[in-house]
Amino acid sequence: MDYRMVKQVHKRIKTSTKVLKNVMIVLCVLFVLMGIIFDRGMLFLALLTAGMYFLYDTYAVKDYEYVMEGNQFTISVIQAKRHRREVHVLNLKDMEVLAPNWHDAVAKYRKNGGTEKIPKFDYTSYEPEIPYYTMIIMENRKKIKLLLDLEDDMIAAIKRMYPQKVFLS
């Protein structure tokens, strides 16, 4: 099977992040004004606050990219729309199950009430109207749990390859 599917997921910015960024902007402007009026030492605080704002903005904005090419499934994290790093390169042959988060097939891996505790990696958008899926797969001989916002065509392709491992209803 020669095909390549790519899905971009934009992580929703939390309200607390927006508030913190606005507070940093207000403090920076306040320190500049105080530096001009009272003491030039306040300009250094304005510079530090502006630097913190740009660092926070760089690491607060995250996007995810899923790439499925044949049996290989790759997840990349994109920070500040510039810095990309691959975090998982997985072989779908090692997948145990793929199902919606509420499905009984993944019930034993849930945070509260599940019987098996495995490392969890969340690559969802946090948008309430977008359903997310749980994938249990082996990586480096360890079982991991991935939370993903998958598109219907990507799920259908995985179901065609591994119908006994994908549960949709």
XYZ file of N, CA and C in Angstrom:
507
model
N 0.834 -1.170 0.000
C 0.000 0.000 0.000
C 0.885 1.242 0.000
N 0.864 1.973 -1.066
C 1.650 3.195 -1.167
C 0.730 4.400 -1.018
N 0.661 4.928 0.174
C -0.117 6.136 0.412
C 0.471 6.853 1.616
N 0.130 8.097 1.705
C 0.596 8.930 2.818
C -0.571 9.814 3.256
N -0.920 9.722 4.520
C -1.979 10.553 5.086
C -1.371 11.450 6.160
N -1.744 12.714 6.106
C -1.217 13.685 7.060
C -2.394 14.397 7.721
N -2.320 14.551 9.011
C -3.361 15.266 9.771
C -2.674 16.263 10.682
N -3.076 17.527 10.597
C -2.570 18.585 11.473
C -3.612 18.853 12.559
N -3.165 18.916 13.801
C -4.045 19.193 14.930
C -3.517 20.426 15.649
N -4.362 21.430 15.764
C -3.988 22.648 16.478
C -4.519 22.555 17.902
N -3.618 22.625 18.867
C -4.024 22.551 20.264
C -4.645 23.881 20.688
N -5.829 23.822 21.245
C -6.541 25.018 21.694
C -5.796 25.659 22.858
N -5.677 26.962 22.813
C -5.003 27.699 23.871
C -5.971 27.856 25.037
N -5.505 27.518 26.218
C -6.341 27.596 27.414
C -6.600 29.051 27.796
N -7.682 29.276 28.488
C -8.044 30.619 28.939
C -6.985 31.174 29.879
N -6.445 30.328 30.734
C -5.415 30.787 31.671
C -4.162 31.253 30.933
N -3.858 30.636 29.801
C -2.707 31.046 29.001
C -2.940 32.430 28.411
N -4.136 32.669 27.929
C -4.458 33.991 27.378
C -4.362 35.059 28.457
N -4.866 34.763 29.648
C -4.823 35.717 30.754
C -3.377 36.003 31.140
N -2.562 34.975 31.251
C -1.164 35.158 31.621
C -0.409 35.989 30.583
N -0.666 35.755 29.306
C -0.014 36.539 28.262
C -0.427 38.013 28.344
N -1.705 38.282 28.603
C -2.166 39.670 28.741
C -1.554 40.347 29.968
N -1.415 39.608 31.066
C -0.792 40.162 32.267
C 0.667 40.523 31.982
N 1.376 39.674 31.245
C 2.766 39.972 30.912
C 2.878 41.217 30.036
N 1.961 41.397 29.110
C 1.978 42.595 28.254
C 1.726 43.852 29.087
N 0.738 43.791 29.982
C 0.423 44.943 30.828
C 1.611 45.279 31.727
N 2.250 44.262 32.318
C 3.415 44.506 33.169
C 4.563 45.121 32.381
N 4.785 44.647 31.181
C 5.864 45.181 30.344
C 5.631 46.665 30.059
N 4.417 47.020 29.665
C 4.091 48.425 29.390
C 4.220 49.251 30.664
N 3.747 48.719 31.778
C 3.834 49.420 33.063
C 5.298 49.672 33.453
N 6.150 48.651 33.289
C 7.577 48.809 33.619
C 8.257 49.830 32.699
N 7.876 49.860 31.424
C 8.447 50.854 30.512
C 8.050 52.255 30.961
N 6.775 52.457 31.261
C 6.311 53.772 31.710
C 6.991 54.183 33.025
N 7.107 53.248 33.953
C 7.768 53.547 35.224
C 9.252 53.838 35.000
N 9.853 53.153 34.038
C 11.256 53.404 33.728
C 11.473 54.777 33.132
N 10.542 55.230 32.333
C 10.652 56.559 31.733
C 10.403 57.642 32.782
N 9.400 57.447 33.625
C 9.008 58.475 34.587
C 9.897 58.474 35.832
N 10.132 57.301 36.435
C 10.801 57.253 37.734
C 12.276 56.854 37.663
N 12.534 55.628 37.264
C 13.885 55.094 37.379
C 14.204 54.264 36.140
N 15.353 54.464 35.559
C 15.744 53.733 34.357
C 15.956 52.236 34.638
N 16.117 51.872 35.895
C 16.270 50.457 36.265
C 15.031 49.632 35.950
N 13.890 50.293 35.882
C 12.640 49.594 35.555
C 12.621 49.124 34.102
N 13.406 49.762 33.252
C 13.467 49.333 31.852
C 14.043 47.929 31.735
N 14.952 47.573 32.656
C 15.493 46.217 32.676
C 14.388 45.205 32.981
N 13.497 45.542 33.921
C 12.354 44.665 34.220
C 11.429 44.541 33.012
N 11.247 45.632 32.279
C 10.422 45.579 31.068
C 11.050 44.635 30.052
N 12.369 44.701 29.913
C 13.069 43.808 28.982
C 12.927 42.350 29.408
N 13.073 42.092 30.697
C 12.900 40.720 31.199
C 11.472 40.213 30.980
N 10.488 41.050 31.237
C 9.086 40.656 31.045
C 8.800 40.375 29.569
N 9.332 41.203 28.683
C 9.144 40.971 27.245
C 9.809 39.665 26.822
N 10.987 39.390 27.362
C 11.664 38.120 27.055
C 10.876 36.922 27.539
N 10.308 37.028 28.748
C 9.479 35.940 29.275
C 8.247 35.731 28.411
N 7.667 36.837 27.931
C 6.488 36.731 27.078
C 6.817 35.950 25.806
N 7.916 36.283 25.151
C 8.255 35.600 23.897
C 8.636 34.143 24.127
N 9.319 33.851 25.234
C 9.624 32.445 25.549
C 8.343 31.670 25.840
N 7.464 32.250 26.638
C 6.207 31.582 26.969
C 5.353 31.376 25.726
N 5.311 32.385 24.872
C 4.543 32.270 23.633
C 5.103 31.171 22.740
N 6.409 31.013 22.722
C 7.041 29.969 21.910
C 6.646 28.583 22.395
N 6.647 28.373 23.693
C 6.385 27.039 24.220
C 4.917 26.778 24.539
N 4.082 27.797 24.545
C 2.661 27.601 24.845
C 1.870 27.171 23.612
N 2.297 27.595 22.427
C 1.573 27.265 21.197
C 2.117 25.956 20.652
N 1.254 24.943 20.620
C 1.672 23.632 20.124
C 0.683 23.150 19.078
N 1.230 22.553 18.046
C 0.442 21.837 17.054
C 0.998 20.425 16.980
N 0.162 19.526 16.520
C 0.592 18.143 16.358
C 0.367 17.741 14.907
N 1.194 16.843 14.438
C 1.042 16.327 13.083
C 1.140 14.810 13.142
N 0.116 14.162 12.592
C 0.130 12.707 12.462
C 0.403 12.391 11.002
N 1.345 11.491 10.761
C 1.650 11.055 9.398
C 1.565 9.539 9.381
N 0.717 9.025 8.505
C 0.606 7.581 8.338
C 1.060 7.236 6.926
N 2.106 6.452 6.862
C 2.672 6.044 5.587
C 2.836 4.536 5.629
N 1.933 3.828 4.961
C 1.965 2.369 5.035
C 1.654 1.928 6.451
N 2.558 1.124 7.048
C 2.391 0.652 8.425
C 3.032 1.578 9.446
N 3.663 2.633 8.995
C 4.360 3.533 9.911
C 3.476 4.721 10.274
N 3.397 4.993 11.565
C 2.611 6.096 12.098
C 3.550 6.998 12.888
N 3.666 8.250 12.458
C 4.602 9.187 13.076
C 3.837 10.353 13.677
N 4.237 10.742 14.878
C 3.644 11.892 15.546
C 4.750 12.915 15.781
N 4.491 14.151 15.334
C 5.435 15.248 15.523
C 4.770 16.358 16.322
N 5.560 17.039 17.143
C 5.099 18.206 17.889
C 5.728 19.428 17.232
N 4.892 20.415 16.935
C 5.348 21.652 16.304
C 5.102 22.775 17.303
N 6.192 23.405 17.759
C 6.060 24.485 18.725
C 6.266 25.820 18.029
N 5.378 26.753 18.311
C 5.426 28.120 17.782
C 5.457 28.131 16.259
N 4.859 27.138 15.626
C 4.740 27.025 14.169
C 6.092 26.994 13.459
N 7.187 26.754 14.212
C 8.514 26.741 13.605
C 9.331 25.511 13.969
N 9.299 25.116 15.210
C 10.181 24.065 15.707
C 9.452 22.725 15.705
N 9.900 21.811 14.856
C 9.268 20.495 14.719
C 10.193 19.430 15.291
N 9.580 18.506 16.049
C 10.362 17.368 16.512
C 9.465 16.134 16.528
N 10.012 15.054 16.019
C 9.280 13.788 16.020
C 9.361 13.187 17.417
N 8.198 12.844 17.950
C 8.164 12.280 19.291
C 7.870 10.779 19.284
N 7.186 10.309 18.259
C 6.886 8.879 18.155
C 6.973 8.443 16.698
N 7.685 7.364 16.458
C 7.676 6.689 15.166
C 7.258 5.264 15.481
N 6.027 4.918 15.087
C 5.412 3.659 15.510
C 5.111 2.768 14.324
N 5.141 1.473 14.570
C 4.747 0.490 13.575
C 3.338 0.028 13.934
N 2.402 0.199 13.032
C 1.008 -0.155 13.324
C 0.815 -1.657 13.534
N 1.776 -2.467 13.126
C 1.692 -3.910 13.407
C 1.730 -4.173 14.913
N 2.347 -3.251 15.665
C 2.474 -3.398 17.112
C 1.289 -2.814 17.873
N 0.267 -2.346 17.147
C -0.906 -1.756 17.789
C -1.755 -2.862 18.421
N -2.214 -2.605 19.640
C -3.094 -3.548 20.324
C -4.555 -3.214 20.060
N -4.901 -1.920 20.165
C -6.291 -1.518 19.985
C -6.352 -0.035 19.600
N -7.369 0.302 18.817
C -7.704 1.690 18.497
C -9.212 1.810 18.643
N -9.641 2.711 19.529
C -11.074 2.845 19.799
C -11.358 4.244 20.340
N -12.624 4.686 20.266
C -12.982 5.949 20.927
C -12.688 5.854 22.424
N -12.427 6.978 23.049
C -12.012 6.966 24.454
C -13.035 6.332 25.386
N -14.308 6.324 25.013
C -15.360 5.791 25.874
C -15.595 4.292 25.667
N -14.961 3.687 24.678
C -15.235 2.304 24.289
C -14.718 1.308 25.340
N -15.420 0.174 25.447
C -15.034 -0.870 26.402
C -13.691 -1.514 26.065
N -13.273 -1.458 24.818
C -12.007 -2.076 24.417
C -10.803 -1.399 25.076
N -10.956 -0.136 25.481
C -9.859 0.581 26.142
C -10.172 0.869 27.612
N -11.212 0.249 28.150
C -11.646 0.514 29.526
C -10.574 0.154 30.548
N -9.820 -0.900 30.314
C -8.815 -1.303 31.303
C -7.613 -0.359 31.354
N -7.539 0.602 30.422
C -6.436 1.558 30.390
C -6.852 2.951 30.861
N -8.081 3.101 31.343
C -8.546 4.421 31.777
C -7.824 4.858 33.043
N -7.790 6.171 33.230
C -7.078 6.748 34.373
C -7.706 6.313 35.693
N -8.988 6.487 35.814
C -9.692 6.084 37.032
C -10.548 4.868 36.726
N -10.262 3.781 37.384
C -11.051 2.574 37.189
C -10.413 1.548 36.271
N -9.335 1.899 35.606
C -8.651 0.951 34.736
C -7.734 0.051 35.545
N -7.489 -1.140 35.022
C -6.649 -2.101 35.741
C -5.186 -2.026 35.332
N -4.893 -1.534 34.139
C -3.514 -1.449 33.663
C -3.059 0.003 33.622
N -1.919 0.261 34.213
C -1.337 1.605 34.220
C -0.172 1.633 33.236
N -0.308 2.448 32.190
C 0.746 2.590 31.184
C 0.965 4.082 30.908
N 2.136 4.447 30.382
C 2.382 5.865 30.072
C 1.390 6.398 29.043
N 0.889 7.619 29.294
C -0.106 8.238 28.415
C 0.498 9.476 27.761
N 0.215 9.634 26.470
C 0.652 10.805 25.720
C -0.574 11.398 25.041
N -0.849 12.665 25.325
C -2.049 13.330 24.821
C -1.679 14.261 23.668
N -2.151 13.944 22.475
C -1.906 14.752 21.277
C -3.238 15.192 20.671
N -4.148 15.637 21.524
C -5.468 16.073 21.063
C -5.528 17.592 21.053
N -6.583 18.110 20.449
C -6.750 19.561 20.320
C -7.445 20.186 21.528
N -8.059 19.395 22.364
C -8.850 19.857 23.503
C -10.108 20.600 23.076
N -10.515 20.431 21.828
C -11.776 21.013 21.373
C -12.898 20.072 21.811
N -13.916 20.580 22.507
C -14.959 19.692 23.044
C -15.792 18.990 21.977
N -15.953 19.589 20.795
C -16.802 18.968 19.771
C -16.057 17.946 18.910
N -14.753 17.813 19.059
C -13.978 16.857 18.257
C -13.754 15.593 19.086
N -14.265 14.448 18.610
C -14.049 13.209 19.364
C -12.588 12.765 19.257
N -12.092 12.184 20.329
C -10.720 11.684 20.270
C -10.704 10.179 20.491
N -9.617 9.578 20.050
C -9.470 8.129 20.055
C -8.280 7.732 20.910
N -8.368 6.534 21.469
C -7.287 5.973 22.262
C -6.623 4.868 21.465
N -5.305 4.960 21.337
C -4.526 3.921 20.662
C -3.570 3.324 21.682
N -3.611 2.017 21.811
C -2.676 1.301 22.664
C -1.712 0.594 21.717
N -0.423 0.888 21.877
C 0.571 0.391 20.932
C 1.897 0.174 21.657
N 2.717 -0.691 21.103
C 4.042 -0.952 21.650
C 5.047 0.013 21.024
N 5.905 0.598 21.879
C 6.993 1.443 21.413
C 8.226 1.084 22.240
N 9.283 0.678 21.576
C 10.525 0.273 22.256
C 10.259 -0.788 23.324
N 9.458 -1.772 22.966
C 9.094 -2.893 23.829
C 8.339 -2.482 25.096
N 7.708 -1.287 25.060
C 6.861 -0.826 26.154
C 5.509 -0.445 25.582
N 4.477 -0.793 26.302
C 3.124 -0.455 25.882
C 2.832 0.980 26.290
N 2.295 1.781 25.350
C 1.941 3.171 25.632
C 0.504 3.444 25.195
N -0.047 4.512 25.743
C -1.412 4.946 25.422
C -1.321 6.309 24.754
N -1.899 6.427 23.556
C -1.916 7.682 22.822
C -3.345 8.173 22.695
N -3.569 9.443 22.975
C -4.867 10.075 22.747
C -4.718 10.936 21.500
N -5.558 10.664 20.484
C -5.393 11.272 19.168
C -6.711 11.785 18.612
N -6.646 12.869 17.834
C -7.780 13.373 17.054
C -7.595 12.854 15.630
N -8.143 11.698 15.342
C -7.955 11.096 14.020
C -9.123 11.428 13.104
N -8.830 11.572 11.820
C -9.871 11.793 10.816
C -10.451 10.449 10.389
N -11.648 10.517 9.816
C -12.348 9.297 9.417
C -11.577 8.489 8.374
N -10.931 9.164 7.423
C -10.212 8.411 6.393
C -8.983 7.707 6.959
N -8.331 8.289 7.960
C -7.183 7.645 8.591
C -7.640 6.427 9.402
N -8.751 6.578 10.097
C -9.298 5.458 10.878
C -9.729 4.330 9.939
N -10.362 4.699 8.818
C -10.807 3.689 7.851
C -9.610 2.936 7.268
N -8.507 3.634 7.000
C -7.316 2.972 6.461
C -6.717 2.004 7.473
N -6.687 2.408 8.738
C -6.166 1.507 9.781
C -7.098 0.315 9.953
N -8.409 0.560 9.872
C -9.379 -0.539 10.004
C -9.261 -1.534 8.851
N -8.964 -1.029 7.636
C -8.761 -1.943 6.507
C -7.538 -2.829 6.728
N -6.494 -2.276 7.309
C -5.271 -3.050 7.539
C -5.408 -4.003 8.718
N -6.056 -3.542 9.800
C -6.161 -4.324 11.035
C -7.594 -4.296 11.561
N -8.507 -4.986 10.881
C -9.927 -4.899 11.289
C -10.206 -5.453 12.682
N -9.391 -6.394 13.151
C -9.625 -6.996 14.465
C -9.137 -6.113 15.607
N -8.387 -5.038 15.300
C -7.835 -4.167 16.346
C -8.523 -2.812 16.446
N -9.422 -2.501 15.521
C -10.088 -1.198 15.504
C -11.553 -1.378 15.879
N -11.985 -0.621 16.898
C -13.359 -0.692 17.382
C -13.972 0.700 17.258
N -15.077 0.809 16.528
C -15.678 2.119 16.311
C -17.035 2.284 16.980
N -17.710 1.213 17.295
C -19.023 1.371 17.916
C -19.187 0.438 19.096
